[in-house]
XYZ file of C-alpha atoms in Angstrom:
677
model
C -2.137 27.686 -19.192
C -1.637 29.028 -15.656
C 0.805 31.920 -15.732
C 2.609 32.792 -12.511
C 5.576 34.945 -11.655
C 8.946 33.206 -11.581
C 10.317 35.805 -9.143
C 8.286 34.863 -6.075
C 10.712 33.548 -3.470
C 10.281 33.484 0.333
C 13.066 35.366 2.083
C 14.029 36.945 5.387
C 14.672 40.704 5.175
C 16.515 41.005 8.485
C 20.305 40.809 8.724
C 21.669 37.287 8.570
C 24.409 35.306 10.286
C 26.567 32.813 8.364
C 28.803 30.034 9.558
C 31.508 29.750 6.915
C 31.590 26.398 5.134
C 33.585 25.779 1.990
C 31.141 23.583 0.117
C 30.489 23.153 -3.610
C 28.026 25.767 -4.863
C 24.428 24.517 -4.507
C 23.313 26.850 -7.301
C 22.244 25.198 -10.584
C 25.200 25.157 -12.993
C 23.012 26.019 -15.973
C 22.066 29.365 -14.340
C 25.298 30.222 -12.466
C 28.940 29.990 -13.499
C 30.463 27.062 -11.618
C 33.655 28.958 -10.689
C 32.415 32.454 -9.871
C 28.645 31.917 -9.212
C 27.932 34.710 -11.724
C 24.390 34.422 -13.121
C 24.271 33.321 -16.779
C 21.674 32.765 -19.508
C 21.228 29.497 -21.342
C 18.881 27.579 -23.626
C 17.231 24.174 -23.285
C 18.826 21.266 -25.099
C 16.182 18.531 -25.188
C 12.499 17.750 -25.168
C 12.886 16.258 -21.696
C 14.449 19.466 -20.408
C 11.628 21.529 -21.912
C 8.834 19.377 -20.509
C 10.425 19.336 -17.044
C 10.905 23.135 -16.953
C 9.333 24.732 -13.880
C 8.711 28.374 -13.067
C 10.088 28.056 -9.570
C 13.360 26.747 -11.012
C 13.681 29.546 -13.574
C 16.650 31.907 -13.540
C 15.468 35.150 -11.862
C 18.432 37.034 -13.343
C 17.267 36.249 -16.889
C 13.858 37.869 -16.408
C 13.626 41.060 -18.471
C 13.572 44.104 -16.186
C 12.244 46.442 -18.913
C 8.668 46.133 -20.215
C 8.062 46.541 -23.944
C 7.770 50.276 -24.641
C 4.862 51.409 -26.816
C 5.890 52.731 -30.213
C 4.678 54.917 -33.036
C 3.499 53.500 -35.360
C 2.356 50.351 -33.506
C 3.758 47.122 -34.953
C 0.345 46.067 -36.295
C 0.119 49.260 -38.369
C 3.661 49.004 -39.758
C 3.242 47.862 -43.357
C 6.873 46.952 -44.121
C 8.572 45.549 -41.066
C 12.170 44.608 -40.352
C 13.140 41.573 -38.305
C 16.713 40.874 -37.224
C 17.663 37.279 -36.430
C 20.762 37.242 -34.256
C 22.756 34.191 -35.292
C 26.161 35.007 -33.801
C 28.891 32.393 -33.392
C 26.582 29.902 -31.681
C 25.076 32.409 -29.235
C 25.361 32.746 -25.447
C 28.803 34.347 -25.623
C 29.641 37.544 -23.707
C 25.907 38.239 -23.608
C 25.207 35.179 -21.426
C 26.438 37.060 -18.355
C 23.254 38.716 -17.162
C 25.145 41.302 -15.066
C 27.676 41.984 -17.784
C 31.307 41.029 -18.198
C 34.677 42.653 -18.884
C 34.800 41.833 -22.616
C 37.204 44.126 -24.474
C 35.655 43.889 -27.941
C 32.091 42.545 -27.687
C 29.382 42.344 -30.334
C 26.445 44.650 -29.653
C 23.478 46.034 -31.560
C 22.302 49.611 -31.248
C 20.419 50.549 -34.451
C 17.094 49.686 -32.808
C 15.058 52.493 -34.376
C 15.390 50.716 -37.743
C 14.013 47.338 -36.665
C 10.679 46.053 -35.388
C 11.381 42.500 -34.181
C 14.523 40.948 -32.697
C 14.960 37.163 -32.734
C 17.705 35.577 -30.651
C 18.739 32.517 -32.673
C 20.913 29.559 -31.698
C 20.856 25.845 -32.472
C 19.709 24.919 -28.951
C 16.303 23.278 -29.188
C 14.796 26.107 -27.119
C 16.633 29.421 -27.269
C 15.687 31.743 -24.411
C 16.873 35.281 -25.237
C 19.388 36.630 -22.687
C 17.709 39.308 -20.590
C 20.327 41.886 -21.622
C 19.004 41.709 -25.210
C 15.354 41.846 -24.167
C 16.013 44.870 -21.942
C 17.784 46.795 -24.717
C 15.149 45.906 -27.335
C 12.205 46.758 -25.070
C 13.583 50.233 -24.295
C 13.273 50.927 -28.017
C 9.830 49.365 -28.528
C 11.239 46.291 -30.313
C 9.478 42.921 -29.884
C 11.714 39.970 -28.861
C 11.336 36.353 -30.007
C 13.063 33.213 -28.802
C 13.631 30.241 -31.115
C 12.213 26.715 -31.052
C 14.231 24.600 -33.492
C 14.437 20.941 -34.467
C 16.873 19.743 -37.137
C 17.641 16.754 -39.275
C 17.294 13.140 -38.043
C 17.354 13.910 -34.318
C 14.846 16.722 -34.854
C 12.491 14.370 -36.682
C 12.558 12.022 -33.683
C 11.782 14.914 -31.316
C 8.836 16.057 -33.442
C 7.577 12.488 -33.778
C 7.634 12.168 -29.988
C 5.636 15.259 -29.082
C 3.315 15.505 -32.101
C 2.011 11.943 -31.798
C -0.991 12.999 -29.712
C -2.807 16.130 -28.639
C -1.769 15.975 -24.979
C 1.961 15.951 -25.758
C 2.032 18.786 -28.307
C -0.161 20.922 -26.056
C 2.304 20.279 -23.228
C 5.162 21.568 -25.419
C 3.158 24.637 -26.440
C 2.197 25.341 -22.830
C 5.833 25.211 -21.729
C 6.823 27.680 -24.463
C 4.033 29.992 -23.278
C 5.212 29.739 -19.689
C 8.855 30.347 -20.597
C 8.149 33.472 -22.670
C 5.811 34.816 -19.978
C 8.267 34.115 -17.165
C 11.287 35.644 -18.872
C 9.343 38.580 -20.331
C 9.719 38.243 -24.116
C 6.976 38.247 -26.727
C 6.997 34.957 -28.624
C 8.783 32.463 -30.826
C 10.285 31.745 -34.205
C 9.370 28.133 -34.990
C 12.100 26.573 -37.138
C 11.412 22.944 -38.089
C 14.172 21.695 -40.407
C 13.290 18.040 -40.562
C 10.590 15.815 -42.012
C 7.239 15.947 -40.182
C 4.880 12.986 -40.269
C 2.079 14.910 -38.523
C 2.621 18.488 -39.657
C -0.935 19.709 -39.252
C -0.846 19.345 -35.485
C 1.989 21.838 -35.266
C -0.128 24.712 -36.524
C -2.418 24.432 -33.485
C 0.422 25.478 -31.180
C -0.328 29.127 -31.882
C -3.625 28.854 -30.003
C -1.634 28.216 -26.838
C 0.401 31.430 -27.012
C -2.200 34.165 -26.331
C -1.185 37.717 -27.154
C 2.190 36.666 -28.490
C 3.919 36.696 -31.842
C 4.664 33.334 -33.482
C 6.541 33.238 -36.801
C 7.080 30.146 -38.950
C 10.299 29.519 -40.866
C 9.840 28.317 -44.434
C 11.303 24.808 -44.471
C 8.561 22.196 -44.152
C 5.560 22.028 -46.469
C 2.002 20.933 -45.741
C 2.575 17.201 -46.286
C 5.572 17.229 -43.913
C 8.370 17.143 -46.505
C 11.500 19.202 -45.782
C 11.336 21.381 -48.877
C 12.301 25.054 -48.677
C 10.008 27.164 -50.879
C 11.767 30.560 -50.666
C 8.335 32.156 -50.894
C 4.772 31.907 -49.636
C 2.708 29.566 -51.792
C 0.068 26.858 -51.602
C 2.564 24.332 -50.212
C 3.281 26.285 -46.990
C 0.209 28.508 -46.745
C -1.323 26.319 -44.023
C 1.438 27.426 -41.606
C 1.161 31.075 -42.649
C -2.594 31.002 -42.010
C -2.055 29.549 -38.525
C 0.783 31.884 -37.430
C 1.507 35.591 -37.291
C 3.937 35.507 -40.176
C 6.247 33.534 -42.461
C 10.057 33.942 -42.463
C 11.053 32.800 -45.952
C 14.231 30.923 -46.823
C 16.984 32.970 -48.484
C 17.267 31.591 -52.036
C 14.443 33.659 -53.515
C 14.511 35.571 -56.776
C 12.605 38.647 -57.844
C 10.250 36.276 -59.657
C 9.494 34.681 -56.271
C 8.441 38.070 -54.917
C 6.339 38.777 -58.002
C 4.514 35.469 -57.551
C 3.843 36.223 -53.907
C 2.522 39.651 -54.783
C -0.051 38.017 -57.052
C -0.821 35.112 -54.690
C -4.350 35.206 -53.321
C -3.340 33.365 -50.157
C -1.717 36.492 -48.752
C -5.222 37.904 -48.118
C -4.122 41.413 -47.169
C -1.256 40.144 -44.997
C 1.689 41.254 -47.103
C 3.408 42.763 -44.049
C 3.403 39.309 -42.416
C 5.732 37.870 -45.071
C 9.326 38.390 -43.863
C 11.585 37.775 -46.848
C 14.795 36.232 -45.538
C 18.194 37.796 -46.246
C 21.352 35.915 -45.191
C 24.024 38.547 -44.563
C 26.696 35.850 -45.059
C 25.317 35.377 -48.621
C 25.347 31.579 -48.371
C 23.803 29.855 -51.393
C 22.296 31.419 -54.477
C 21.068 34.691 -53.004
C 20.502 38.326 -53.888
C 22.970 40.642 -52.136
C 24.458 39.820 -48.762
C 27.553 41.144 -46.952
C 28.193 44.751 -47.988
C 25.628 44.328 -50.760
C 22.774 43.401 -48.420
C 21.188 46.686 -49.484
C 20.606 45.172 -52.949
C 18.403 42.480 -51.417
C 16.458 45.026 -49.394
C 15.947 47.223 -52.441
C 14.216 44.361 -54.275
C 12.177 43.313 -51.223
C 10.899 46.839 -50.552
C 10.153 47.353 -54.239
C 7.571 44.580 -53.850
C 6.320 45.921 -50.485
C 7.305 42.989 -48.276
C 8.728 42.855 -44.788
C 12.238 41.478 -44.368
C 14.108 39.167 -41.996
C 17.824 40.026 -41.845
C 19.668 36.898 -40.715
C 23.087 36.999 -39.022
C 24.021 40.714 -39.213
C 26.820 39.750 -36.805
C 28.720 39.135 -40.057
C 30.102 42.653 -39.585
C 31.786 41.393 -36.404
C 32.693 37.841 -37.384
C 34.217 38.706 -40.773
C 36.666 41.341 -39.527
C 39.728 40.300 -37.541
C 40.220 43.741 -36.002
C 37.368 43.812 -33.486
C 38.402 47.299 -32.325
C 36.877 48.613 -35.573
C 33.499 47.061 -34.776
C 31.583 50.327 -34.295
C 32.916 51.680 -37.602
C 31.982 48.488 -39.480
C 28.583 48.261 -37.814
C 27.700 51.864 -38.656
C 28.836 51.389 -42.266
C 26.675 48.286 -42.703
C 23.487 49.830 -41.323
C 24.074 53.087 -43.203
C 24.034 51.060 -46.452
C 20.626 49.643 -45.489
C 19.121 52.829 -44.080
C 17.325 53.857 -47.293
C 15.254 50.666 -47.057
C 14.553 50.732 -43.326
C 11.860 52.714 -41.555
C 12.382 54.603 -38.332
C 9.868 53.959 -35.586
C 9.564 56.270 -32.614
C 9.478 55.054 -29.035
C 6.357 56.314 -27.272
C 7.752 57.103 -23.827
C 6.355 59.188 -20.972
C 8.463 61.783 -19.198
C 11.069 61.821 -17.818
C 13.104 61.159 -20.934
C 16.837 60.823 -20.405
C 19.651 59.410 -22.495
C 23.404 59.606 -22.336
C 23.574 57.427 -25.485
C 25.399 54.569 -23.750
C 25.587 51.561 -26.107
C 26.009 49.019 -23.331
C 29.788 48.640 -23.583
C 32.884 50.777 -23.263
C 36.432 51.277 -22.017
C 35.325 52.616 -18.626
C 32.128 53.325 -16.691
C 31.392 57.050 -16.298
C 29.081 58.914 -13.952
C 28.598 62.684 -14.296
C 31.722 62.968 -16.403
C 33.986 61.126 -13.978
C 35.246 57.549 -14.244
C 33.294 55.401 -11.808
C 35.112 52.195 -12.807
C 38.060 51.530 -15.103
C 38.423 48.731 -17.619
C 36.492 47.376 -20.602
C 32.951 46.196 -19.924
C 29.838 44.908 -21.692
C 26.239 44.859 -20.467
C 23.422 45.565 -22.910
C 21.043 46.227 -19.999
C 23.001 49.469 -19.537
C 22.166 50.584 -23.069
C 20.123 53.789 -23.156
C 17.865 55.288 -25.839
C 19.956 55.349 -28.966
C 20.450 58.338 -31.261
C 20.592 58.338 -35.040
C 24.026 57.518 -36.463
C 24.795 58.919 -39.916
C 27.085 60.864 -42.267
C 25.407 63.585 -44.347
C 26.773 65.849 -47.075
C 25.098 69.264 -46.937
C 24.997 72.075 -49.473
C 28.052 74.220 -50.044
C 30.713 71.713 -48.870
C 29.115 71.436 -45.419
C 28.937 67.993 -43.874
C 27.820 66.396 -40.645
C 28.359 63.010 -38.991
C 27.182 61.322 -35.822
C 28.892 58.431 -34.011
C 29.633 57.027 -30.565
C 32.729 58.191 -28.691
C 33.986 55.733 -26.029
C 36.960 57.953 -25.119
C 34.812 60.354 -23.086
C 31.329 60.103 -21.606
C 28.989 61.728 -19.132
C 27.313 58.494 -18.063
C 27.873 54.880 -19.096
C 30.351 53.899 -21.778
C 30.235 56.553 -24.510
C 28.996 59.949 -25.555
C 27.538 61.048 -28.890
C 30.177 62.701 -31.075
C 28.965 65.171 -33.709
C 31.578 66.228 -36.271
C 31.317 68.427 -39.308
C 32.273 71.470 -41.321
C 30.393 74.764 -41.602
C 31.805 76.684 -44.615
C 32.193 80.472 -44.516
C 29.412 80.800 -47.097
C 27.004 78.817 -44.923
C 25.170 81.505 -42.917
C 22.430 79.386 -41.353
C 23.069 76.980 -38.462
C 23.635 73.271 -39.064
C 20.862 71.190 -37.541
C 22.002 67.754 -36.360
C 19.106 65.383 -35.775
C 19.798 63.301 -32.677
C 16.619 61.477 -31.668
C 13.261 60.533 -33.201
C 10.679 60.120 -30.436
C 6.991 60.226 -29.620
C 6.858 61.769 -26.145
C 3.759 63.594 -24.862
C 5.017 66.651 -22.997
C 3.681 68.201 -19.804
C 2.649 71.868 -19.739
C 5.809 72.776 -17.857
C 9.004 70.853 -18.612
C 12.635 71.110 -17.604
C 15.312 70.532 -20.228
C 18.973 69.776 -19.667
C 21.712 69.546 -22.302
C 25.198 68.395 -21.327
C 27.853 68.881 -24.012
C 31.472 69.657 -24.904
C 31.822 71.913 -27.965
C 35.002 72.726 -29.834
C 36.011 76.437 -30.058
C 34.276 78.682 -32.566
C 30.708 77.366 -32.363
C 27.525 78.098 -30.400
C 25.259 75.175 -29.550
C 21.554 75.090 -28.711
C 18.881 72.436 -28.552
C 15.925 72.256 -30.919
C 12.801 70.341 -29.913
C 10.449 69.617 -32.776
C 6.933 69.105 -31.504
C 3.438 68.662 -32.853
C 0.233 70.074 -31.479
C -1.380 67.264 -29.482
C -4.717 67.689 -31.242
C -3.098 67.147 -34.651
C -0.812 64.243 -33.764
C -2.597 61.809 -36.050
C -2.310 64.120 -39.061
C 0.621 62.866 -41.172
C 0.942 66.222 -42.949
C 1.093 68.339 -39.812
C 3.922 70.893 -39.776
C 6.259 70.400 -36.823
C 6.567 73.353 -34.474
C 10.184 74.328 -33.750
C 11.135 75.425 -30.253
C 14.658 76.674 -29.677
C 16.173 75.996 -26.275
C 19.278 77.983 -25.464
C 21.471 75.940 -23.088
C 21.346 78.444 -20.234
C 19.086 78.609 -17.213
C 16.658 81.400 -18.018
C 15.556 82.372 -14.521
C 16.916 80.753 -11.409
C 13.919 82.031 -9.477
C 11.426 80.025 -11.493
C 9.119 77.825 -9.450
C 10.119 74.123 -9.208
C 13.620 74.752 -10.495
C 15.300 74.556 -7.100
C 16.044 70.847 -7.186
C 16.697 70.831 -10.903
C 19.401 73.481 -10.600
C 21.428 71.014 -8.536
C 22.181 69.415 -11.898
C 22.976 72.646 -13.652
C 25.943 74.947 -13.793
C 28.319 76.422 -16.297
C 31.035 73.761 -16.486
C 31.455 70.504 -14.584
C 34.862 69.415 -13.227
C 35.285 67.121 -16.238
C 34.909 69.994 -18.707
C 31.279 69.355 -19.652
C 28.927 72.297 -20.077
C 25.643 71.683 -18.265
C 22.834 73.898 -19.549
C 19.225 73.908 -18.345
C 15.976 75.587 -19.339
C 12.325 75.588 -18.394
C 9.622 75.583 -21.075
C 5.878 76.113 -20.909
C 3.984 74.285 -23.650
C 0.424 73.594 -24.744
C -0.558 69.994 -25.565
C 2.637 69.152 -27.412
C 4.185 65.849 -28.385
C 7.936 65.736 -28.897
C 8.896 64.288 -32.274
C 12.571 65.083 -32.794
C 15.515 66.348 -30.779
C 18.141 68.221 -32.787
C 21.280 70.181 -32.015
C 21.666 73.568 -33.733
C 25.309 74.426 -34.339
C 26.188 78.001 -35.375
C 29.714 79.067 -36.276
C 31.059 82.155 -34.456
C 33.907 82.813 -36.907
C 33.820 84.287 -40.430
C 35.944 81.503 -41.964
C 35.324 77.814 -42.674
C 34.755 76.159 -39.292
C 35.386 72.476 -38.736
C 33.829 71.454 -35.438
C 33.229 68.665 -32.961
C 30.630 68.526 -30.234
C 30.335 65.713 -27.738
C 26.800 65.361 -26.402
C 26.891 63.777 -22.957
C 23.218 63.706 -22.050
C 19.785 65.056 -22.883
C 17.145 65.161 -20.152
C 13.507 66.269 -20.305
C 11.264 66.000 -17.277
C 7.880 67.077 -16.044
C 8.312 69.995 -13.663
C 5.587 68.599 -11.398
C 7.567 65.376 -10.877
C 10.183 67.328 -8.926
C 7.637 67.788 -6.149
C 7.132 64.048 -5.610
C 8.759 62.693 -2.425
C 11.548 60.174 -3.057
C 10.795 56.457 -2.765
C 12.799 54.193 -0.461
C 14.424 50.850 -1.224
C 12.442 48.281 0.724
C 12.812 44.629 1.737
C 16.483 44.177 0.868
C 17.076 40.423 1.098
C 20.343 38.516 1.097
C 20.410 34.827 0.164
C 22.196 32.053 -1.791
C 25.455 32.724 0.042
C 28.511 30.818 -1.217
C 31.960 31.078 0.437
C 35.214 30.562 -1.460
C 38.862 30.854 -0.482
C 41.582 31.522 -3.004
C 43.690 34.038 -4.916
C 41.907 36.423 -7.264
C 43.539 37.664 -10.486
C 45.813 40.598 -9.686
C 46.200 39.542 -6.062
C 49.289 37.921 -4.540
C 47.755 36.257 -1.494
C 44.708 34.050 -0.931
C 41.673 35.586 0.765
C 38.099 34.880 1.795
C 35.554 35.507 -0.992
C 31.887 36.234 -0.432
C 29.145 35.517 -2.999
C 25.446 36.236 -2.483
C 22.262 37.376 -4.204
C 20.599 40.649 -3.219
C 16.934 41.343 -3.983
C 14.936 44.446 -3.087
C 11.771 46.341 -3.922
C 11.777 49.695 -5.686
C 9.521 51.132 -8.461
C 11.335 50.238 -11.691
C 10.096 53.329 -13.541
C 11.848 55.627 -11.055
C 15.352 54.150 -11.195
C 17.909 54.588 -13.941
C 20.045 51.973 -12.229
C 21.196 51.031 -8.728
C 24.626 51.292 -7.154
C 25.526 48.375 -4.912
C 28.127 48.975 -2.174
C 29.656 47.060 0.702
C 31.556 48.116 3.788
C 33.150 46.469 6.789
C 31.419 47.380 10.044
C 33.390 45.210 12.458
C 36.224 42.714 12.128
C 38.349 40.431 14.281
C 40.481 43.398 15.375
C 38.252 45.865 17.298
C 40.897 48.605 16.945
C 40.180 48.954 13.219
C 37.296 51.407 12.667
C 34.415 50.696 10.243
C 35.334 51.034 6.578
C 33.977 53.372 3.901
C 31.408 52.319 1.337
C 33.065 50.592 -1.640
C 31.228 50.333 -4.957
C 30.652 46.721 -6.028
C 28.806 47.451 -9.265
C 25.662 48.689 -10.987
C 22.388 46.783 -11.080
C 19.800 47.282 -13.831
C 17.038 45.341 -12.087
C 16.006 44.626 -8.500
C 18.441 41.696 -8.373
C 22.204 41.725 -7.993
C 24.658 38.870 -7.496
C 27.739 39.829 -5.498
C 30.566 37.595 -6.740
C 34.154 37.039 -5.623
C 34.098 39.885 -3.111
C 37.275 39.749 -1.003
C 36.185 40.313 2.620
C 37.914 40.390 6.026
C 38.655 37.146 7.804
C 36.090 35.999 10.401
C 34.621 36.892 12.739
C 33.319 40.023 11.010
C 30.231 42.113 10.310
C 29.545 43.566 6.836
C 26.904 45.887 5.467
C 25.537 45.726 1.908
C 23.931 48.909 0.599
C 21.733 49.645 -2.446
C 21.489 53.231 -3.704
C 18.784 53.991 -6.300
C 19.941 56.413 -9.001
C 16.943 58.454 -10.152
C 16.200 59.011 -13.832
C 16.283 62.758 -13.193
C 19.798 62.534 -11.802
C 18.758 64.138 -8.520
C 20.473 62.319 -5.612
C 18.219 60.073 -3.525
C 18.783 60.869 0.183
C 20.820 58.209 1.955
C 17.967 57.560 4.377
C 16.085 55.992 1.437
C 18.866 53.562 0.472
C 18.509 49.869 1.231
C 20.755 48.217 3.820
C 21.333 44.665 5.001
C 23.927 43.324 7.404
C 25.826 40.046 7.370
C 27.780 38.624 10.267
C 29.934 35.554 9.760
C 32.173 33.287 11.801
C 34.179 30.128 11.382
C 32.594 26.791 12.081
C 33.288 25.931 15.702
C 35.466 22.901 16.375
C 33.623 19.859 17.708
């Protein structure tokens, strides 16, 4: 299999000139909305479509922008794994818009630390995960699988067609390899729910997917009959032996798990058996719905991995979608005793404002950057732990997202609780579980809004680097008071631009510098101490936590390079909220910039020159945020011709330090009406 990039496209980086023509969009309808030219994700419907798939015709907007983060423990060493199969109302809903959409009550997932594998499931023959899901999963070290499915009579015909000879089934396998490589996800769930006349050929597909993860759904047995086993046994072992794991059907009993535990065919691969749990509780199943924890209790008792199917039940089954976060948190809290937290192994800088990828407005540094509901999972940042805990002596503590106020993105982290008068020690609220090797000199920033009567500080729990592999090592506690200790400290000059007592939006911005010796960060906690003698109920919004290597502040800023403008489409009409028709500009921007340096990009436009020379150039107007080096400008109302526009890309650094304007990317566009013949 020859693997090539699907992003290589020849372009001209100089400014361009356009003659306006109102023609139907030449962009492929399966990758771009026909009305707005917004980029969208989609699956493949047929064998013909799969076999004719070409890298140079792939959707560049659906390529994951975030590589898979390493994690601790690595997936291979995780003995009881958790897979989530996202079967949500047919798939490709709000999440199909690769640059996000203005959904008011979308479905999202943000309990990533509990799961190891995410499978995007639909009933398309080939389900390509939307890039927004892959980006969010990868930030948290979670592997992503697409789905290859054939079903019933039509599925049998498809399988008959491509399994009839070696050349044809290798062609199918090669295309699946190319698709997963191009779009940047890790492998496939193979779900064959029809009779197979040549089943043994299917198991050789795994050879064609090097370095990937291929799981087999328990439906067909060795002789090709469609016969769900609800367990691993001699009838389906041939597929288990050929793949990386088996996803069992849902109608198992505890006796099924006991038999598997005694079955010699497992051969030390117990973790590779993912016992299926249908959250909708369809059929004769253990648990499901708000009793899904009962199924997990039995599965973990017998030391198996689990595959949780359709957890979107928490969204679909409740009419009031505004309560989604509450219902989602309740569901995963019920399961939490049977799930295992993995830690993302990330280098510095580490930054999170806890954005879940949706909200009621877009915030930047405590101010609203854009109003209105929005949804884009690519905007999701490292997620905290969400919980409610009863502590001794009537004390309690809870953690949840707060979309009403944020420092950056769509929400902040809201800590609530009660510290009784008898409780003399501080309450320690665990926020993040991580595995981050720390530099010898680090800068720490905590941005928060406390209620009256409490004092807040940050607690970093670290391990000595030489003892990291020792499970029994005692964490070292380091207390970070949220004040800048010494403004004269070396390297702090730039960092102090971020710091101050209180921002205009009422957020407290505290910073510190620490000197450490070979430490690895394991947990980030907030210590909350009451200042009053009586019972103290409290709230504390946490807007952002930032840790960075002091030496990185000395690095010169990078510049946006090779900003290209192409795939221009002109429209003329009346936009929603407007009373008069206008000229609309649509185009794709692509640029080069080191992905690891940018948190996101701001895309602007401005008018440089129009038909009336008396009107001076306009100010920069924000078009939107980009979370990769691609951005599609859609339905931008622009001046009538002849005019000259400028499109500008500003990189937003992970550290939050402004990138000088000289390093922004710029491209100009002049346009005129077609001359009369």
